[in-house]
Coordinates of C-alpha atoms in Angstrom, one line a residue:
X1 CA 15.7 17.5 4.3
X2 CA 11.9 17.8 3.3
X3 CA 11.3 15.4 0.8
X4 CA 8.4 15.2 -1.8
X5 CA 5.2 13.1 -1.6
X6 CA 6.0 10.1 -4.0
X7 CA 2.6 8.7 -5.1
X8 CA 3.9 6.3 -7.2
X9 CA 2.2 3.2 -8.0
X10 CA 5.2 1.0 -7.4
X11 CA 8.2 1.1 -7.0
X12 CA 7.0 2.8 -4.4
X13 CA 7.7 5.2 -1.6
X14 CA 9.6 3.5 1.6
X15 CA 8.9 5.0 5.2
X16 CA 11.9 7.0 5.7
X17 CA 13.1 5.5 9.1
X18 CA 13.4 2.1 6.9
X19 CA 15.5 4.4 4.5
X20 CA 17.9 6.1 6.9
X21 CA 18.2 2.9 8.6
X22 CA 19.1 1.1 6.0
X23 CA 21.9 4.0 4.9
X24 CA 23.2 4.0 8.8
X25 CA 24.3 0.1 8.4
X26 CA 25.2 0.3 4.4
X27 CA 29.1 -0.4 5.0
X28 CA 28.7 -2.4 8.5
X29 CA 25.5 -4.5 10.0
X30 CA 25.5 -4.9 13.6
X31 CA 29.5 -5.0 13.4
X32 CA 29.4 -7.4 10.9
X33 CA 32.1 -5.7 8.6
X34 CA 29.5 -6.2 5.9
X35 CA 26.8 -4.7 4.4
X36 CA 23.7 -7.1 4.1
X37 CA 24.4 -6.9 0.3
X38 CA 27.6 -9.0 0.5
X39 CA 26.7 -11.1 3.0
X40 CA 26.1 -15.1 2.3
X41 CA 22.7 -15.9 2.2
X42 CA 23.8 -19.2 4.0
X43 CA 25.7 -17.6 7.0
X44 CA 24.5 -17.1 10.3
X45 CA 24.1 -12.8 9.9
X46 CA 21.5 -12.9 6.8
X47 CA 19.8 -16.4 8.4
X48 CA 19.2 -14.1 11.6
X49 CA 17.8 -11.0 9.5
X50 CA 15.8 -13.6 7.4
X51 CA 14.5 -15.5 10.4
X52 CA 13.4 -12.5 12.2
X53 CA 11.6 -10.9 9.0
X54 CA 9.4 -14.3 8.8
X55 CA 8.2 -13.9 12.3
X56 CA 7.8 -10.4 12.0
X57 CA 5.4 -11.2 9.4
X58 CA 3.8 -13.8 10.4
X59 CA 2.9 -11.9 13.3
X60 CA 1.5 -8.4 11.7
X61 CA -0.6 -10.6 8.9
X62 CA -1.9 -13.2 11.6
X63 CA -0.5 -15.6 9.3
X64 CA -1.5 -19.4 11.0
X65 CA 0.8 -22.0 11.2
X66 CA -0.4 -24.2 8.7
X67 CA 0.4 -21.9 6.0
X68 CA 4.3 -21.6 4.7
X69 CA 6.1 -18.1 3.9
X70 CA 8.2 -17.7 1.2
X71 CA 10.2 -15.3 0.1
X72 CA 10.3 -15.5 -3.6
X73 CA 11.8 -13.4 -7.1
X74 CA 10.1 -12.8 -10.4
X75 CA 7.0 -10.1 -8.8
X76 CA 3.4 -11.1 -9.1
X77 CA 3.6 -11.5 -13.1
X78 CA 5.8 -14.5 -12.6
X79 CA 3.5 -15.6 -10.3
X80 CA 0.4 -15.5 -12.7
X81 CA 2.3 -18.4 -14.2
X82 CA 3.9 -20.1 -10.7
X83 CA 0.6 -20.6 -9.2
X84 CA -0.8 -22.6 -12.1
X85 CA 2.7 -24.5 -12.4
X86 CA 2.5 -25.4 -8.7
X87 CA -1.7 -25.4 -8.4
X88 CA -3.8 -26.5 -11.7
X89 CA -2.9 -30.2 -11.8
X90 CA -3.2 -29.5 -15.2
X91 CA -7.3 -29.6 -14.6
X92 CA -9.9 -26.3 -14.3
X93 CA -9.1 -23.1 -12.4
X94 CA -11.5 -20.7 -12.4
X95 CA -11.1 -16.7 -12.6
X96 CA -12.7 -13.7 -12.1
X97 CA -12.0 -10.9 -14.3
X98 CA -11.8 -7.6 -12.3
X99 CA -9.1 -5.1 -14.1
X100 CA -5.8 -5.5 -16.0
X101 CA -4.1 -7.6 -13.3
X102 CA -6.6 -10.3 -13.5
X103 CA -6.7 -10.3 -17.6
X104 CA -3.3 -10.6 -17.7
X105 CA -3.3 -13.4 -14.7
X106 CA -5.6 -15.5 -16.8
X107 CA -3.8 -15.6 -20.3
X108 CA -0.9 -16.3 -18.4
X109 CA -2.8 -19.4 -17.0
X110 CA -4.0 -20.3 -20.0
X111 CA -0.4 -22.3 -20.8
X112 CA -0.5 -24.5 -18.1
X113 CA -4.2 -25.4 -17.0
X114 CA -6.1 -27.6 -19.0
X115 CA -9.2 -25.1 -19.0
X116 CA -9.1 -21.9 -17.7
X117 CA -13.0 -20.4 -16.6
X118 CA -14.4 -16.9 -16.6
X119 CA -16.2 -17.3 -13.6
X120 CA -17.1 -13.1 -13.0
X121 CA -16.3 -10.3 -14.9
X122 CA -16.9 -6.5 -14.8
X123 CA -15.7 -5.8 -18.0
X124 CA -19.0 -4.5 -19.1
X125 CA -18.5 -1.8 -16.9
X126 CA -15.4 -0.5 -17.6
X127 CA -14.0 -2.3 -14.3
X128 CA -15.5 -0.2 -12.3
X129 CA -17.5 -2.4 -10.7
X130 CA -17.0 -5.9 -9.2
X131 CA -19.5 -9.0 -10.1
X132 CA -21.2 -9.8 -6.8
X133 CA -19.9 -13.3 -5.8
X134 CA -23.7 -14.4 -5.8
X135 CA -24.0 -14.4 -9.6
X136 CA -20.0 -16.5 -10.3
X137 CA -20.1 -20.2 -12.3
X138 CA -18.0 -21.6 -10.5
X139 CA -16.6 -24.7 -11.9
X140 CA -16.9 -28.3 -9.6
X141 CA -13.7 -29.4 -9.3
X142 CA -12.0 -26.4 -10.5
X143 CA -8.1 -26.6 -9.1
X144 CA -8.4 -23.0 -8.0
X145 CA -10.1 -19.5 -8.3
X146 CA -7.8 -17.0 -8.9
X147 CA -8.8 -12.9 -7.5
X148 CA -6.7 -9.9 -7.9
X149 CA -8.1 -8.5 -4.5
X150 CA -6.7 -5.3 -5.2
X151 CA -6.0 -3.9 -8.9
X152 CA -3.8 -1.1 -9.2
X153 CA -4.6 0.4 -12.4
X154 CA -8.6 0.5 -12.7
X155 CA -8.8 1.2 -8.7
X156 CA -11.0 -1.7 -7.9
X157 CA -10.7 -3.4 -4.3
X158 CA -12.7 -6.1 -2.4
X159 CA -13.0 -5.3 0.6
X160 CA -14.2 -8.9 1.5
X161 CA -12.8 -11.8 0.4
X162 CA -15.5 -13.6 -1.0
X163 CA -16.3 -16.9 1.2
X164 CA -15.8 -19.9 -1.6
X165 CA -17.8 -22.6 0.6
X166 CA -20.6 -20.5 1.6
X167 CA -20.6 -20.6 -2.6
X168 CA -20.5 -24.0 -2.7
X169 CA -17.0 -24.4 -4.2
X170 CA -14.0 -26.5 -2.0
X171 CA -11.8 -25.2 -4.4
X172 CA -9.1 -22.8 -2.8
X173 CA -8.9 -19.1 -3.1
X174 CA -5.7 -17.8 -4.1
X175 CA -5.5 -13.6 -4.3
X176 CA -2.8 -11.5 -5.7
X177 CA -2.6 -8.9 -3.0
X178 CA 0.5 -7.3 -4.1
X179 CA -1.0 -3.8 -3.9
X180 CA -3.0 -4.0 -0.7
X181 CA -0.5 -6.5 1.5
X182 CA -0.3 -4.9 4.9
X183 CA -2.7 -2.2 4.6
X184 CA -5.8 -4.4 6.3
X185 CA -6.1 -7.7 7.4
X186 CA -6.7 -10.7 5.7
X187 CA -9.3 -13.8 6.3
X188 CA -7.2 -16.9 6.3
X189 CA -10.2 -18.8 6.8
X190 CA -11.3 -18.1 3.2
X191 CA -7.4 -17.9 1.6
X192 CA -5.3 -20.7 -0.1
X193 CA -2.9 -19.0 -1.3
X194 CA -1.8 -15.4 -1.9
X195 CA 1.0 -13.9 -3.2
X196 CA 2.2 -10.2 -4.4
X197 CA 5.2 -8.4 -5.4
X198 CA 7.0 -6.4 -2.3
X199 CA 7.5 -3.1 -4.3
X200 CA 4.2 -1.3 -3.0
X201 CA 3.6 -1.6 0.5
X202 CA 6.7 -4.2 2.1
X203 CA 9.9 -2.8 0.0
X204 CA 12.0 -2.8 -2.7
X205 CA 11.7 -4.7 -6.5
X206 CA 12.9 -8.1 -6.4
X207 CA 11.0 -9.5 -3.5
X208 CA 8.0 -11.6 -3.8
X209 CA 6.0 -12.8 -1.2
X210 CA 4.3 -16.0 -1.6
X211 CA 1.7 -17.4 1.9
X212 CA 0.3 -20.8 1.0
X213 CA -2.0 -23.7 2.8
X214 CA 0.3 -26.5 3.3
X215 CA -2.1 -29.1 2.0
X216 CA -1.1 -26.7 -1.5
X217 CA 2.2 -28.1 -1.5
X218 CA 4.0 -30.5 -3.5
X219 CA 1.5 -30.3 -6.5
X220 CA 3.6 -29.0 -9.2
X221 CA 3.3 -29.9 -12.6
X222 CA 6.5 -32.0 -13.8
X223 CA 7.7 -29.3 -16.3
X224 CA 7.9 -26.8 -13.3
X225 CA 10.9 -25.4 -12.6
X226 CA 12.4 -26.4 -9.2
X227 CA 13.3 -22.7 -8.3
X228 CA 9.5 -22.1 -8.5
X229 CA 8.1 -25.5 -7.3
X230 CA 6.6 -24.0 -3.7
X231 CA 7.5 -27.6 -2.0
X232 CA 11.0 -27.2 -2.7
X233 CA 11.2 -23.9 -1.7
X234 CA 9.4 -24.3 1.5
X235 CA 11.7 -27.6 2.2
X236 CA 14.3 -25.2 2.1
X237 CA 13.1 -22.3 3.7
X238 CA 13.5 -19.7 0.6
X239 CA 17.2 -20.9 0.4
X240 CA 17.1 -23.6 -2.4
X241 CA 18.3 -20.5 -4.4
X242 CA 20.2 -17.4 -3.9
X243 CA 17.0 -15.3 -2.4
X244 CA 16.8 -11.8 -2.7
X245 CA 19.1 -10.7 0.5
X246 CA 18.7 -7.2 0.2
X247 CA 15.1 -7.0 -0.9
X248 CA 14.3 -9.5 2.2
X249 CA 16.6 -7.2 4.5
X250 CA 14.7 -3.6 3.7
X251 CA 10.9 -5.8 4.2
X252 CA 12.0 -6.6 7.7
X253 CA 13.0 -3.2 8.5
X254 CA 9.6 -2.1 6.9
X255 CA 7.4 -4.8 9.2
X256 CA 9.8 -3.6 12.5
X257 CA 8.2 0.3 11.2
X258 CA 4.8 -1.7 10.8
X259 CA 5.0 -2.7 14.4
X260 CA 5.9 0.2 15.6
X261 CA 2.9 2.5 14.1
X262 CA -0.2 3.5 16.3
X263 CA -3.6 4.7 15.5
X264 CA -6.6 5.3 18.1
X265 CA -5.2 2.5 19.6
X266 CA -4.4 0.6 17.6
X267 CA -1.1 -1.0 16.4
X268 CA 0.5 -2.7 13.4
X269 CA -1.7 -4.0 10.5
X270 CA -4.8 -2.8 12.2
X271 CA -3.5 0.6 13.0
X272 CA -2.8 0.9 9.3
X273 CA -6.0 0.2 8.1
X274 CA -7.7 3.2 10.1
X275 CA -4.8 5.0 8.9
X276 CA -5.6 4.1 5.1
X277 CA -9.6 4.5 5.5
X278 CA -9.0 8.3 6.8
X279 CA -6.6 8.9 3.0
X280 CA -8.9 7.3 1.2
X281 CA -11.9 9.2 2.6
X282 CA -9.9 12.2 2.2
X283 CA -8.8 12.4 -1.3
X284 CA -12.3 10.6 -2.4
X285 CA -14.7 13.5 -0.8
X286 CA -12.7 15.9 -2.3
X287 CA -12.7 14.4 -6.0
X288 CA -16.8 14.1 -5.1
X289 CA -17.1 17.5 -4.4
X290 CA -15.3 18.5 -7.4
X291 CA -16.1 19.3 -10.4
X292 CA -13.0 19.6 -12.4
X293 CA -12.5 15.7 -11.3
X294 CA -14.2 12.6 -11.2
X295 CA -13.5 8.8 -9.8
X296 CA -15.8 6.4 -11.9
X297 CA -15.4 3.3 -10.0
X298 CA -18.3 2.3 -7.9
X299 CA -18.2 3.7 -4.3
X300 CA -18.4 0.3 -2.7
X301 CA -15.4 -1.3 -4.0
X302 CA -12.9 2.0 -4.1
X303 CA -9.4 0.7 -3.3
X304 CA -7.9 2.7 -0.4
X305 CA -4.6 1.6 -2.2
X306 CA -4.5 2.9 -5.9
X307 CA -7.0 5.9 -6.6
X308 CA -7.3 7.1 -10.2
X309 CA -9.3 9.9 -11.1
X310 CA -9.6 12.5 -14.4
X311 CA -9.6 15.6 -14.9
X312 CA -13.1 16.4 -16.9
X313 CA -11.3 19.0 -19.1
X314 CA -8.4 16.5 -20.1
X315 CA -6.7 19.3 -21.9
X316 CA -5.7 20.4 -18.4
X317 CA -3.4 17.1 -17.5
X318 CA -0.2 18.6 -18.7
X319 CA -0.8 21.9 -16.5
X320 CA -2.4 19.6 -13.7
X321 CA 1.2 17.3 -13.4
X322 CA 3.7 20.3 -14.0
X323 CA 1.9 22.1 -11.0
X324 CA 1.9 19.4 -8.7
X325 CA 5.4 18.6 -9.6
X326 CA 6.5 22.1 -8.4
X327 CA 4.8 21.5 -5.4
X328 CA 6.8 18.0 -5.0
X329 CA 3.8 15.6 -5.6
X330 CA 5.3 13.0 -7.5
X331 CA 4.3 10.7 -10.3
X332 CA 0.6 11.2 -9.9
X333 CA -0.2 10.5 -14.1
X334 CA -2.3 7.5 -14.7
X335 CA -1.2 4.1 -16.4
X336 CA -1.0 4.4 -19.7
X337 CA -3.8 2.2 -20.5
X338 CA -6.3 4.0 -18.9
X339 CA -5.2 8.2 -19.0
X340 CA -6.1 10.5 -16.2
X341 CA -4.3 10.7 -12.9
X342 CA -3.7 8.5 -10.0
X343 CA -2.9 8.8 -6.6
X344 CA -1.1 5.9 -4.2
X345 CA -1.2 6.1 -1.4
X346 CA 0.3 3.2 0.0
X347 CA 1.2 2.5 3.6
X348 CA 4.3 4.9 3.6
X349 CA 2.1 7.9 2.5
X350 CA 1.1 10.0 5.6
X351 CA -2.2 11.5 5.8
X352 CA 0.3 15.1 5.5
X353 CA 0.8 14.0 2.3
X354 CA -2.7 13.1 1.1
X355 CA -3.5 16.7 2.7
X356 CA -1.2 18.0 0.8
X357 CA -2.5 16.5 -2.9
X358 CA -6.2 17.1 -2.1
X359 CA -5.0 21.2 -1.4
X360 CA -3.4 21.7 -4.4
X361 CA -6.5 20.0 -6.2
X362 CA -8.5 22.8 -4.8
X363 CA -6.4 25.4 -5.4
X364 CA -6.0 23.7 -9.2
X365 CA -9.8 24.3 -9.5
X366 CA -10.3 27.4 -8.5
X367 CA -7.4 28.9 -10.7
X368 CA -9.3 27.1 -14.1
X369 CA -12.9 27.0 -12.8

């Protein structure tokens, strides 16, 4: 069965080996008798699936051993107000304002920190820029500084993490990667804490994953919930509730297809990154050398993740979605905040399907030039 290129921005697409494997052990794992959906999250099948996902990862993100995985619930909007719960100290956190993740990170600080500090902002711009790390205020003794290192809607990305001491802040960074997670490595030297919802690049909704410093731990405001206080849930090892089995169960799968992909070389994380740089080079020199479409974020901090574009004649959308439809590229139309188009093209997207978007683009031109 051919199926169609999904460029959703998430849920997104799975790699199809996670997919088929999944639907070969649906009624039995490993001789189990169960599926992984009605298994105890306590018994000695899901602890083995579990145990096994957390060293996959911590192997493909280089994660050290002085920071704690969890595997969480509630996606990376619950998070905007878990960090704070678990990180202000009810004292200063400082963030910098980048797209709509990070606005809507910030208000949702704003219930539990004492003070919450725009440190950077590109808003004059549009977001389609980000403020050079040289010009932020940070705060002294701020609790925190909170990044949205990749934002999906306005297509911004860092592509270095900025270095906080080389600032002259010893507050820790703490980045929702939620969109970019696996697609590049990530300086631990320079992280706290980072956290992002699973349903882009690691698998299904329902999963959050949460990395943090274990000097982070055990912070929590009083009011915050024990489900979400990261101590308790590192003290039990993601099982002081009822985790997301099945969520945790397709992630593994997806970092055993992580491990497994090659590029020049290169495997896992790293081969990935090459692997995104040539899709993102692709689809951005052909909206360049366009001119039926445009990209108006600034060339130096393009996410290779999330790539929004417009059509200049906007009275051409409708015809532009219907004909890539027919040609099964999926759910290419823009967030609703912002209009146009958007492309993911997230770690399951080959470079075939990439190919395939930036050809009918073309071929969309040159029928309405």
């Amino acid at each position: 069965m051919t199926r169609p290129y999904n460029f959703s921005a998430g849920p997104a697409a799975i790699p199809a080996e996670v997919l088929e494997q999944a639907a070969a052990e649906m009624l039995d794992w490993h001789g189990s008798g169960m599926g992984v959906m009605e298994m105890s999250h306590r018994g000695k099948e899901f602890l083995s699936i579990y145990e096994q996902a957390e060293a996959d990862l911590r192997a493909l993100l280089a994660v050290p051993a002085h920071f704690k995985i969890l595997f969480m619930q509630g996606g990376g909007l619950a998070e905007n107000a878990i960090v704070p719960l678990n990180l202000s100290r009810a004292g200063v956190v400082d963030f910098v304002l980048t797209g709509s993740w990070s606005q809507k990170s910030q208000k949702e600080a704003r219930k539990y920190a004492a003070e919450v500090n725009i440190v950077g902002s590109a808003e004059d711009t549009g977001f389609t820029t980000l403020p050079d790390p040289a010009t932020w205020t940070l705060s002294r003794g701020a609790s925190y500084v909170h990044i949205c290192s990749n934002e999906t809607i306005n297509g911004i990305e860092f592509h270095q993490l900025p270095d906080l001491k080389a600032l002259g802040s010893d507050a820790p960074l703490v980045i929702d990667f939620s969109s970019h997670v696996a697609s590049r490595s990530v300086d631990w030297s320079r992280v706290g804490l980072a956290f992002g919802g699973a349903q882009k690049n690691l698998g299904p909704a329902g999963l959050t994953l949460v990395v943090v410093r274990e000097d982070l731990l055990g912070h929590a405001l009083p009011a915050c919930p024990s489900a979400f206080d990261y101590r308790v849930v590192a003290d039990n090892q993601s099982m002081y509730n009822t985790p997301p089995t099945w969520g945790i169960y397709i992630a593994g799968l997806t970092f055993q297809w992580l491990q497994r992909q090659t590029e020049g070389g290169l495997t896992g994380v790293a081969a990935m990154e090459q692997r995104n740089i040539a899709k993102a080079d692709l689809l951005y020199n052909a909206i360049d050398g366009s001119q039926l479409y445009v990209n108006k974020v600034a060339a130096n901090c393009r996410s290779r993740m999330n790539i929004p574009f417009f059509l200049r004649d906007e009275s051409r959308n409708d015809a532009f979605l219907a004909g890539a439809k027919e040609r099964g590229l999926l759910q290419l139309k823009g967030h609703k905040s912002v209009g146009g188009m958007r492309a993911s093209v997230y770690n399951a997207m080959p470079l075939a399907g990439v190919q395939a978007l930036v050809d009918y683009m073309r071929e969309f031109e040159q029928k309405h030039a």
